[in-house]
PDB file as gemmi writes it, atoms N, CA and C in Angstrom:
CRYST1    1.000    1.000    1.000  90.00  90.00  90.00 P 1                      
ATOM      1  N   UNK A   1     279.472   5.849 -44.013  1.00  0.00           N  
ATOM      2  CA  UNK A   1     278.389   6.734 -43.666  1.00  0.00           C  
ATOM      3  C   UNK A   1     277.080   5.946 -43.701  1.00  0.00           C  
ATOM      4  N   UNK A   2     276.094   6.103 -42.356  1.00  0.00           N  
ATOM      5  CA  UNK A   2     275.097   5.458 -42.690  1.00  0.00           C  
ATOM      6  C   UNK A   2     273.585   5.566 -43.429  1.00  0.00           C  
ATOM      7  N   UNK A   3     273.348   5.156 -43.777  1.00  0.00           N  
ATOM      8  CA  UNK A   3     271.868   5.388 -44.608  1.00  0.00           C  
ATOM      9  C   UNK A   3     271.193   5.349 -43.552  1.00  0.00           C  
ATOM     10  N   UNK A   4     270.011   5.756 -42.866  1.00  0.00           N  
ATOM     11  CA  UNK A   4     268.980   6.010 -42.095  1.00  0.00           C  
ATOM     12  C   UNK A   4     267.636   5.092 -42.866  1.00  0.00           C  
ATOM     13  N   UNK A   5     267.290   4.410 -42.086  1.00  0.00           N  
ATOM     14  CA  UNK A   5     265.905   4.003 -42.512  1.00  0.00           C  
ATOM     15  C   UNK A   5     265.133   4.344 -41.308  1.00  0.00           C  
ATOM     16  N   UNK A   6     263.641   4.401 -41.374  1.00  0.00           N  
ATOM     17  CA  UNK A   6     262.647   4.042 -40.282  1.00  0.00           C  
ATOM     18  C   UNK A   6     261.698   2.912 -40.157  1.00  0.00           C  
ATOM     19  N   UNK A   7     261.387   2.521 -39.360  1.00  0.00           N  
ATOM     20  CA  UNK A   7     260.525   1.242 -38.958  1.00  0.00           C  
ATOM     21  C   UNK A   7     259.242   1.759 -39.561  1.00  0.00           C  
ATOM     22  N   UNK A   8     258.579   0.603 -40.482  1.00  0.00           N  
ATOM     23  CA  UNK A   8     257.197   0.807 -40.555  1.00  0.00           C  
ATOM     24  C   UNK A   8     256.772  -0.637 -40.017  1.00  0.00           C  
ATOM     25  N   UNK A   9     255.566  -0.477 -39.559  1.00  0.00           N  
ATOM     26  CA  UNK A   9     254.274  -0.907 -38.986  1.00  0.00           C  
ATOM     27  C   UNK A   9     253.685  -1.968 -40.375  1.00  0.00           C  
ATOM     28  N   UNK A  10     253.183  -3.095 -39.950  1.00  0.00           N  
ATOM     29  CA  UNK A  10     252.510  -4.010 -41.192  1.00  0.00           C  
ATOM     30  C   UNK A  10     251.756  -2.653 -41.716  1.00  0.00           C  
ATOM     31  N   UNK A  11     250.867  -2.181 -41.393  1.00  0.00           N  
ATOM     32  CA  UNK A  11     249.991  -1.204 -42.203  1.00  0.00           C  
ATOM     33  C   UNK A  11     250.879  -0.123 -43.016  1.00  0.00           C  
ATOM     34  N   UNK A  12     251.981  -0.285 -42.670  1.00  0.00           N  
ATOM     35  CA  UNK A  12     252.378   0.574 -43.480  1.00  0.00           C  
ATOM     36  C   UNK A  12     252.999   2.623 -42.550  1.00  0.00           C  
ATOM     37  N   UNK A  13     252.301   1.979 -41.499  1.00  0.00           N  
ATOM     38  CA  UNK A  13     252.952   3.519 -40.619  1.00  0.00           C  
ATOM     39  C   UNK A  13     253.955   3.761 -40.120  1.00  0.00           C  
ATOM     40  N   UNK A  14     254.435   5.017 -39.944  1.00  0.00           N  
ATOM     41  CA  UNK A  14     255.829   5.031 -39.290  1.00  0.00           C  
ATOM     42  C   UNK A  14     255.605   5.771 -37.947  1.00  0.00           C  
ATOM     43  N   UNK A  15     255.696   4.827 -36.787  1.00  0.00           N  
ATOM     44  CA  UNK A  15     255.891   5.828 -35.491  1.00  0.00           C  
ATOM     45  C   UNK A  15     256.740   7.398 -35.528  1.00  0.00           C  
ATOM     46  N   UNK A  16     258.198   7.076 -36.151  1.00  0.00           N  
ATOM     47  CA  UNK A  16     258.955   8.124 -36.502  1.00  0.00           C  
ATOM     48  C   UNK A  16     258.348   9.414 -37.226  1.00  0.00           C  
ATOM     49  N   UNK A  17     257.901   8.603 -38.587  1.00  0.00           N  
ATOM     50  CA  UNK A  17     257.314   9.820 -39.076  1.00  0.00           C  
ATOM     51  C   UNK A  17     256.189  10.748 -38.587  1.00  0.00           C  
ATOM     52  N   UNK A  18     255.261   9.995 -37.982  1.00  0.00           N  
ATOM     53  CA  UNK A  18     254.255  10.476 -37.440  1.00  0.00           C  
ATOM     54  C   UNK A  18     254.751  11.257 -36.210  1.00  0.00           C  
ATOM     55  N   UNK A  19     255.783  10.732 -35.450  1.00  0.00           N  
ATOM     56  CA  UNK A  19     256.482  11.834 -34.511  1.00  0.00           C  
ATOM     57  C   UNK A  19     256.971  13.252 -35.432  1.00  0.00           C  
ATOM     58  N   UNK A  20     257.655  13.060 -36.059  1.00  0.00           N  
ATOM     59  CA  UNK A  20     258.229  14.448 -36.808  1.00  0.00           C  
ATOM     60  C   UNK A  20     257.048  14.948 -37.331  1.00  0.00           C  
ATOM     61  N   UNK A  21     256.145  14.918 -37.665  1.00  0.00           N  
ATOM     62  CA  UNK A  21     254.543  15.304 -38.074  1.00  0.00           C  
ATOM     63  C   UNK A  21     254.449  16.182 -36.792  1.00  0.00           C  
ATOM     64  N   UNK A  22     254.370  15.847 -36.041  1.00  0.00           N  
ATOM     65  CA  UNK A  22     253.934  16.650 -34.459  1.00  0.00           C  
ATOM     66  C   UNK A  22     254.734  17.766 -34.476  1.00  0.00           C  
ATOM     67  N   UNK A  23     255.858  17.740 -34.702  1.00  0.00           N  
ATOM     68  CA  UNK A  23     256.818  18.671 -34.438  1.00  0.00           C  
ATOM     69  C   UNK A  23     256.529  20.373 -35.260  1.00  0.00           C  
ATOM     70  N   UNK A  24     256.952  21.247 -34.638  1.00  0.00           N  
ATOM     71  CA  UNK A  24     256.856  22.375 -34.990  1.00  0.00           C  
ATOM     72  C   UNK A  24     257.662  22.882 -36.133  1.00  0.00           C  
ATOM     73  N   UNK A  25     257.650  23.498 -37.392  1.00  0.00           N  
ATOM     74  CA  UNK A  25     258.389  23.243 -38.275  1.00  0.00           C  
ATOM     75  C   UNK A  25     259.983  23.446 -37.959  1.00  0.00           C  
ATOM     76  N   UNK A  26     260.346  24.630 -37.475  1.00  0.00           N  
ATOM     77  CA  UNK A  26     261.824  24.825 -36.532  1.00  0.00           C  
ATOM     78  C   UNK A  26     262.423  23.488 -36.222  1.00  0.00           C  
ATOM     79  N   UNK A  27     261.289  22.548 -35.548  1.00  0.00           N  
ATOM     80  CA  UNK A  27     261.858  21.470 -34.512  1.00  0.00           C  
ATOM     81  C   UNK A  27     262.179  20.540 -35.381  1.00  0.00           C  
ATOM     82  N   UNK A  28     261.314  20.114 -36.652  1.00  0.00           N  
ATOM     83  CA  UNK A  28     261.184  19.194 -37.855  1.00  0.00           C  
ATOM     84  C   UNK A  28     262.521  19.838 -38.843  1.00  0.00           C  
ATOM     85  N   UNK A  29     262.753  20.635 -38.899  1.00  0.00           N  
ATOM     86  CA  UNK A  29     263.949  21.454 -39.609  1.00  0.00           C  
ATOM     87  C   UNK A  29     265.023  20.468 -38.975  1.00  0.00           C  
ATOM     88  N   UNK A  30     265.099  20.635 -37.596  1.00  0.00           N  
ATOM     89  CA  UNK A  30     266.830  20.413 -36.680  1.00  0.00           C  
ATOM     90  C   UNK A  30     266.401  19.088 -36.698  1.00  0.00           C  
ATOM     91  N   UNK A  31     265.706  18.453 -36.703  1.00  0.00           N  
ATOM     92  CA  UNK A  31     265.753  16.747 -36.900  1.00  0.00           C  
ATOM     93  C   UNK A  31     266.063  16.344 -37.822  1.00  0.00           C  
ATOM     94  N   UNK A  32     265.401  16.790 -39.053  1.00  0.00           N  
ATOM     95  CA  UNK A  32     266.300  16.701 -40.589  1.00  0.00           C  
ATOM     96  C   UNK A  32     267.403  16.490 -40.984  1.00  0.00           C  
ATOM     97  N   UNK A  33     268.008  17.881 -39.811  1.00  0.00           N  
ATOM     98  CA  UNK A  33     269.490  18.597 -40.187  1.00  0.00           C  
ATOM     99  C   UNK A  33     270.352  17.314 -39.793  1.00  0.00           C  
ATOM    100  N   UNK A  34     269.891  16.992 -38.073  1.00  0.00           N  
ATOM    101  CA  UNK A  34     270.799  16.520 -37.684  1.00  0.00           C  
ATOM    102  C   UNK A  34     270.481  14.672 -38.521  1.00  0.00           C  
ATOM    103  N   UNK A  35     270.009  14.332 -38.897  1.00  0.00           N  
ATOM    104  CA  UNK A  35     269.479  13.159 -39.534  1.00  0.00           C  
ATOM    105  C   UNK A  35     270.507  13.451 -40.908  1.00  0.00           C  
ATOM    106  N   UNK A  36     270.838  14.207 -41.402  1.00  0.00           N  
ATOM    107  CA  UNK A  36     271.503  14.339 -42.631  1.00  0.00           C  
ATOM    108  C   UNK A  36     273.153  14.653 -42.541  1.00  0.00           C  
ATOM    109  N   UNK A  37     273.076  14.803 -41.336  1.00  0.00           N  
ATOM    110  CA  UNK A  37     274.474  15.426 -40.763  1.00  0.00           C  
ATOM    111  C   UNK A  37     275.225  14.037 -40.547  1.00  0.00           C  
ATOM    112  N   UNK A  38     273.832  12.469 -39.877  1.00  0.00           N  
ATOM    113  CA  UNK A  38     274.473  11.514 -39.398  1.00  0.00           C  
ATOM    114  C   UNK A  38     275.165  11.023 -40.977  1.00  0.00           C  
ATOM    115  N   UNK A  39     273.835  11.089 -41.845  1.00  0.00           N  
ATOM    116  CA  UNK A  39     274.464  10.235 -43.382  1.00  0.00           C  
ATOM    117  C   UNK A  39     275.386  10.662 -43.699  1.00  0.00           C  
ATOM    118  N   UNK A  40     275.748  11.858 -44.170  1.00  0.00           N  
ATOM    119  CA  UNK A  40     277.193  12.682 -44.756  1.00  0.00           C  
ATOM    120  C   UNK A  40     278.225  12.591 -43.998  1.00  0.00           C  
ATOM    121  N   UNK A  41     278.639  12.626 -42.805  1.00  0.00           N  
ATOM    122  CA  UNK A  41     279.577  12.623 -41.986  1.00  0.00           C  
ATOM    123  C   UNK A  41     280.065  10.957 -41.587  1.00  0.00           C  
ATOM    124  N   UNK A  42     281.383  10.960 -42.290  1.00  0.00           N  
ATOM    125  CA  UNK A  42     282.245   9.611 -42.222  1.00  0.00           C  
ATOM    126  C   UNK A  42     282.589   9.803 -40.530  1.00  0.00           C  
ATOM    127  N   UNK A  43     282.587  10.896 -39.718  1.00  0.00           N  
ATOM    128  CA  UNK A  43     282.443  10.746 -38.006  1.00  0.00           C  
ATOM    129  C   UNK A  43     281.624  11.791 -38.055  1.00  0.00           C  
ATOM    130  N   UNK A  44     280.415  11.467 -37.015  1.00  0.00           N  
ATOM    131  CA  UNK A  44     279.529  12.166 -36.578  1.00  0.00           C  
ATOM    132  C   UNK A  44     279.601  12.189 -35.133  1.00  0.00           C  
ATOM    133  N   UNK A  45     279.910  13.798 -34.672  1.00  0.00           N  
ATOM    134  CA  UNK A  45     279.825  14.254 -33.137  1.00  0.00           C  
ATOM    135  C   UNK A  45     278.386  13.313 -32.368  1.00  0.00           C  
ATOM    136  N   UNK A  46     279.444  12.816 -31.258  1.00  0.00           N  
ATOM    137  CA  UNK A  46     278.459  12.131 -30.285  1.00  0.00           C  
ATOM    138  C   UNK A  46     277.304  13.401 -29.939  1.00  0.00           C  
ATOM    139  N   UNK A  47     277.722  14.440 -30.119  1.00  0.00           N  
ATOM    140  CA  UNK A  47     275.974  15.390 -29.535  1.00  0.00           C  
ATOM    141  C   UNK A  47     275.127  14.824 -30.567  1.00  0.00           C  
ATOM    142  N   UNK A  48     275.537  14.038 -31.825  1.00  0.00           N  
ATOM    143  CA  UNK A  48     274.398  13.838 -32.219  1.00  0.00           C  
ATOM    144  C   UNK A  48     273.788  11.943 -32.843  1.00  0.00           C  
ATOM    145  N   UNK A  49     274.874  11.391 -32.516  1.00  0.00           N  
ATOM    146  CA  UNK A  49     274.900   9.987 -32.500  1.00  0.00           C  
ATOM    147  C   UNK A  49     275.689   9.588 -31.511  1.00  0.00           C  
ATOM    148  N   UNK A  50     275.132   8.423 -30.580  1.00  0.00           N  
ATOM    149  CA  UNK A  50     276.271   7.291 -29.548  1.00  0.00           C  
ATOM    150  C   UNK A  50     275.531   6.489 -29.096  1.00  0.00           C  
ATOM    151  N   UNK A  51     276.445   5.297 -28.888  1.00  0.00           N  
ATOM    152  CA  UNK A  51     275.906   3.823 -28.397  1.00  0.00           C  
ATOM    153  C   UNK A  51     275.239   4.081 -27.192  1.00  0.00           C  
ATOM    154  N   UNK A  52     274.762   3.960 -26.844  1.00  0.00           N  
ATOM    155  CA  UNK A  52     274.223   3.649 -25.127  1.00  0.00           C  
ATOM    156  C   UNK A  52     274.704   2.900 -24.782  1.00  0.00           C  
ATOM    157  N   UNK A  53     275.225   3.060 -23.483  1.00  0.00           N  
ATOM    158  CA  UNK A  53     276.014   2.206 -22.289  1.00  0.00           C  
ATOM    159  C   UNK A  53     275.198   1.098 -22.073  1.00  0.00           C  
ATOM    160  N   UNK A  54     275.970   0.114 -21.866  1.00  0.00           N  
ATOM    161  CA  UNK A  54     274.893  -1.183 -21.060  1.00  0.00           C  
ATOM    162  C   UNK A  54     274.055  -1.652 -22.326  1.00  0.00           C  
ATOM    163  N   UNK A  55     274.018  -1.264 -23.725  1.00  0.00           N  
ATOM    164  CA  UNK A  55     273.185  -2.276 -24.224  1.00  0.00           C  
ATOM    165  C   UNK A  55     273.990  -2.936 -25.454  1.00  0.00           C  
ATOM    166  N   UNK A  56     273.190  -3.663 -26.668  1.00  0.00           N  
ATOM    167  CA  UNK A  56     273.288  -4.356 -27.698  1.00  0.00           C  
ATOM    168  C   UNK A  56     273.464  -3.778 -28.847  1.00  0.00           C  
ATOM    169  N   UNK A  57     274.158  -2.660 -28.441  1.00  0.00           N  
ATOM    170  CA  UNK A  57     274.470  -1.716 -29.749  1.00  0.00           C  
ATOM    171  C   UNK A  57     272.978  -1.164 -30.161  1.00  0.00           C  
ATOM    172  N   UNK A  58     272.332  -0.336 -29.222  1.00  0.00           N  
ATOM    173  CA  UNK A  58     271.159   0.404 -29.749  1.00  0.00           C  
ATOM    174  C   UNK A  58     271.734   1.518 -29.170  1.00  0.00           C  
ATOM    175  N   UNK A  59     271.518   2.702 -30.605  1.00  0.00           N  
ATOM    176  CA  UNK A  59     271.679   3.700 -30.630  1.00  0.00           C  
ATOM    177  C   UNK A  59     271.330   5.261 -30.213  1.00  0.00           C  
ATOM    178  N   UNK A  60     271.627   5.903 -29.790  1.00  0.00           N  
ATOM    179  CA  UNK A  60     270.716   7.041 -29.830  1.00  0.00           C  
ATOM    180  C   UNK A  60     270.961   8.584 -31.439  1.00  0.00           C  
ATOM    181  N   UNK A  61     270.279   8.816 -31.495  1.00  0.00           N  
ATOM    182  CA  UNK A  61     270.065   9.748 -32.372  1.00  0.00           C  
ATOM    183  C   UNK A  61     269.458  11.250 -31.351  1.00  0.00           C  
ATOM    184  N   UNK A  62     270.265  12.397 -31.338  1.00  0.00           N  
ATOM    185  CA  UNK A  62     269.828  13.719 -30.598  1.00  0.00           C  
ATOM    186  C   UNK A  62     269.785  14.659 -30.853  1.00  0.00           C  
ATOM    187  N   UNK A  63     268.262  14.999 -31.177  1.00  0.00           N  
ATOM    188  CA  UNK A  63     268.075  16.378 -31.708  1.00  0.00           C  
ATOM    189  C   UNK A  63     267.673  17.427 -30.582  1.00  0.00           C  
ATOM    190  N   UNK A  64     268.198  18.524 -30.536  1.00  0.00           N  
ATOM    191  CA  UNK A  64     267.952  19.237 -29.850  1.00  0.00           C  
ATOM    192  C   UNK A  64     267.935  20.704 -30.461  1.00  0.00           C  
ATOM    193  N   UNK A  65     266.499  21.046 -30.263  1.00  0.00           N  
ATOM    194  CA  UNK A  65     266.142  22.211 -30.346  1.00  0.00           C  
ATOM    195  C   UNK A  65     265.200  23.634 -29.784  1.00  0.00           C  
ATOM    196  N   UNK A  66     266.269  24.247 -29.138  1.00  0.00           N  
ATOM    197  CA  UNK A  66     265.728  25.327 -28.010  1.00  0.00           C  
ATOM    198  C   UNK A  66     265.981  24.781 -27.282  1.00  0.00           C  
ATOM    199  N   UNK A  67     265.266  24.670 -25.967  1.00  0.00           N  
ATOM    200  CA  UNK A  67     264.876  24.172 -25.029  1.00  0.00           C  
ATOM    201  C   UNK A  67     264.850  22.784 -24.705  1.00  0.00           C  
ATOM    202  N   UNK A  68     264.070  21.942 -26.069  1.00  0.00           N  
ATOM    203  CA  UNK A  68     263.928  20.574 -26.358  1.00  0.00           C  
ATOM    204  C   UNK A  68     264.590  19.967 -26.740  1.00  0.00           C  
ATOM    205  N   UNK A  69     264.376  18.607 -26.064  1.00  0.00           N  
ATOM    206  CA  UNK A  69     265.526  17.427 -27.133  1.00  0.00           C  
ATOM    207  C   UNK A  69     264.525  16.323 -27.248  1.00  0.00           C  
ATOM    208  N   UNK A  70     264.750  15.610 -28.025  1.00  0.00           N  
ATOM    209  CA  UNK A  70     264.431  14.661 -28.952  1.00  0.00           C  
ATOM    210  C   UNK A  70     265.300  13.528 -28.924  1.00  0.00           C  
ATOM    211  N   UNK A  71     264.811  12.113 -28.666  1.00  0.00           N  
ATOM    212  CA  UNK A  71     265.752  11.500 -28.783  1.00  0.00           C  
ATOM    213  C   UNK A  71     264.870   9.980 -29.583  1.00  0.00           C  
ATOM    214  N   UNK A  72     266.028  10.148 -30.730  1.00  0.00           N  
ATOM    215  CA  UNK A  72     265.412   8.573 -31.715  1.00  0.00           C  
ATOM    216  C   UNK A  72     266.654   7.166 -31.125  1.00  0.00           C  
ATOM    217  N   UNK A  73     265.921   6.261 -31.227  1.00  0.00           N  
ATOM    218  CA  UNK A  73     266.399   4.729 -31.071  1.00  0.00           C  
ATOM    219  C   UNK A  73     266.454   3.768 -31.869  1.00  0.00           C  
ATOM    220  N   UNK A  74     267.522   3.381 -32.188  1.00  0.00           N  
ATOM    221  CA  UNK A  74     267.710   3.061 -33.163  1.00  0.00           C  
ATOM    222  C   UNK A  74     268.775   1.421 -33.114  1.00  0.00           C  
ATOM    223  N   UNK A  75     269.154   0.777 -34.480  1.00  0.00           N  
ATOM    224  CA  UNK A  75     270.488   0.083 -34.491  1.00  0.00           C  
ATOM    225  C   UNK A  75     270.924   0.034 -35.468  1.00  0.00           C  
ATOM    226  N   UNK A  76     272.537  -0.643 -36.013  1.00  0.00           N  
ATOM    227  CA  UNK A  76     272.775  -0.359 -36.959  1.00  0.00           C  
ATOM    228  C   UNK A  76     272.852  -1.809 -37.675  1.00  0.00           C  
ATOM    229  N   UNK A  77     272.340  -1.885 -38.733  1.00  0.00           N  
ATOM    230  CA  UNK A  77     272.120  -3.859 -39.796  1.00  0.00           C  
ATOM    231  C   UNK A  77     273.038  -3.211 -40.468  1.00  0.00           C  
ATOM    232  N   UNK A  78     274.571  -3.555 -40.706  1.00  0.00           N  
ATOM    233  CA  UNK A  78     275.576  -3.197 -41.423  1.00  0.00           C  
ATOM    234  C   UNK A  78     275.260  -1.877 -41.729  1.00  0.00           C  
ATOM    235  N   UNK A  79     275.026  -1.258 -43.008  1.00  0.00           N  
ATOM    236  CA  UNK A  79     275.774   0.574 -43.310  1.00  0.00           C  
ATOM    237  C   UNK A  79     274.547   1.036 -42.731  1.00  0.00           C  
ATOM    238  N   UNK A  80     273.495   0.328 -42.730  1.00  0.00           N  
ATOM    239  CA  UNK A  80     271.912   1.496 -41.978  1.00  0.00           C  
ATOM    240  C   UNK A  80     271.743   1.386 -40.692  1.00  0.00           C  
ATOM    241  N   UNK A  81     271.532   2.653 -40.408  1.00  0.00           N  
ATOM    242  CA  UNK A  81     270.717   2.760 -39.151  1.00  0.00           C  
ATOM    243  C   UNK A  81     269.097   2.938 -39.158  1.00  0.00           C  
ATOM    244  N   UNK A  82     268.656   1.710 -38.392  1.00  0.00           N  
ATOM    245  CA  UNK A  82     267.264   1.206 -38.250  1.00  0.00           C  
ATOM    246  C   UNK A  82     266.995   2.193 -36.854  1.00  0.00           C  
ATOM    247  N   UNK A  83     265.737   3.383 -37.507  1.00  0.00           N  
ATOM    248  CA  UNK A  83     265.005   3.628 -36.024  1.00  0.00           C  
ATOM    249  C   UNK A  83     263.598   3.036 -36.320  1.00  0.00           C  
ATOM    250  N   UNK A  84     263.752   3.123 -34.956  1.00  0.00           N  
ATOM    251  CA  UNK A  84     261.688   2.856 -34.207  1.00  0.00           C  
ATOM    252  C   UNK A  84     261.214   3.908 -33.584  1.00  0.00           C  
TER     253      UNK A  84                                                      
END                                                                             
């Protein structure tokens, strides 16, 4: 199961976080969910983790809520998955 990290910035910022900041609390809820769903789950449904075709093992992460989807990018450095 993987541990999730996010990319910070020399200063110390996180693009990621500052994205989920934007989000409406509902929307920040189902990003969570599905972010916690990837760690706990020894297989996690491609609706919400899969490789992308054609590349170097960068990931997608997909939240979708309502209407919206969300999509984080990511890779995996052995058990973590690194987003930006």
């Amino acid at each position: 199961m993987p541990e999730i990290e996010f990319y910070k910035a020399a200063n110390g910022k996180s693009p990621v976080e500052e994205f989920f900041d934007s989000l409406t609390p509902k929307q920040a809820q189902k990003a969570v969910w599905v972010l916690q769903v990837i760690e706990e789950l020894s297989k996690v449904p491609t609706t919400y983790l899969k490789k992308l075709v054609n590349t170097d093992d960068i990931w997608e992460v997909r939240v979708q809520s309502g209407n919206d989807i969300f999509r984080l990018l990511g890779f995996f450095n052995g058990p973590k998955l690194l987003g930006a």
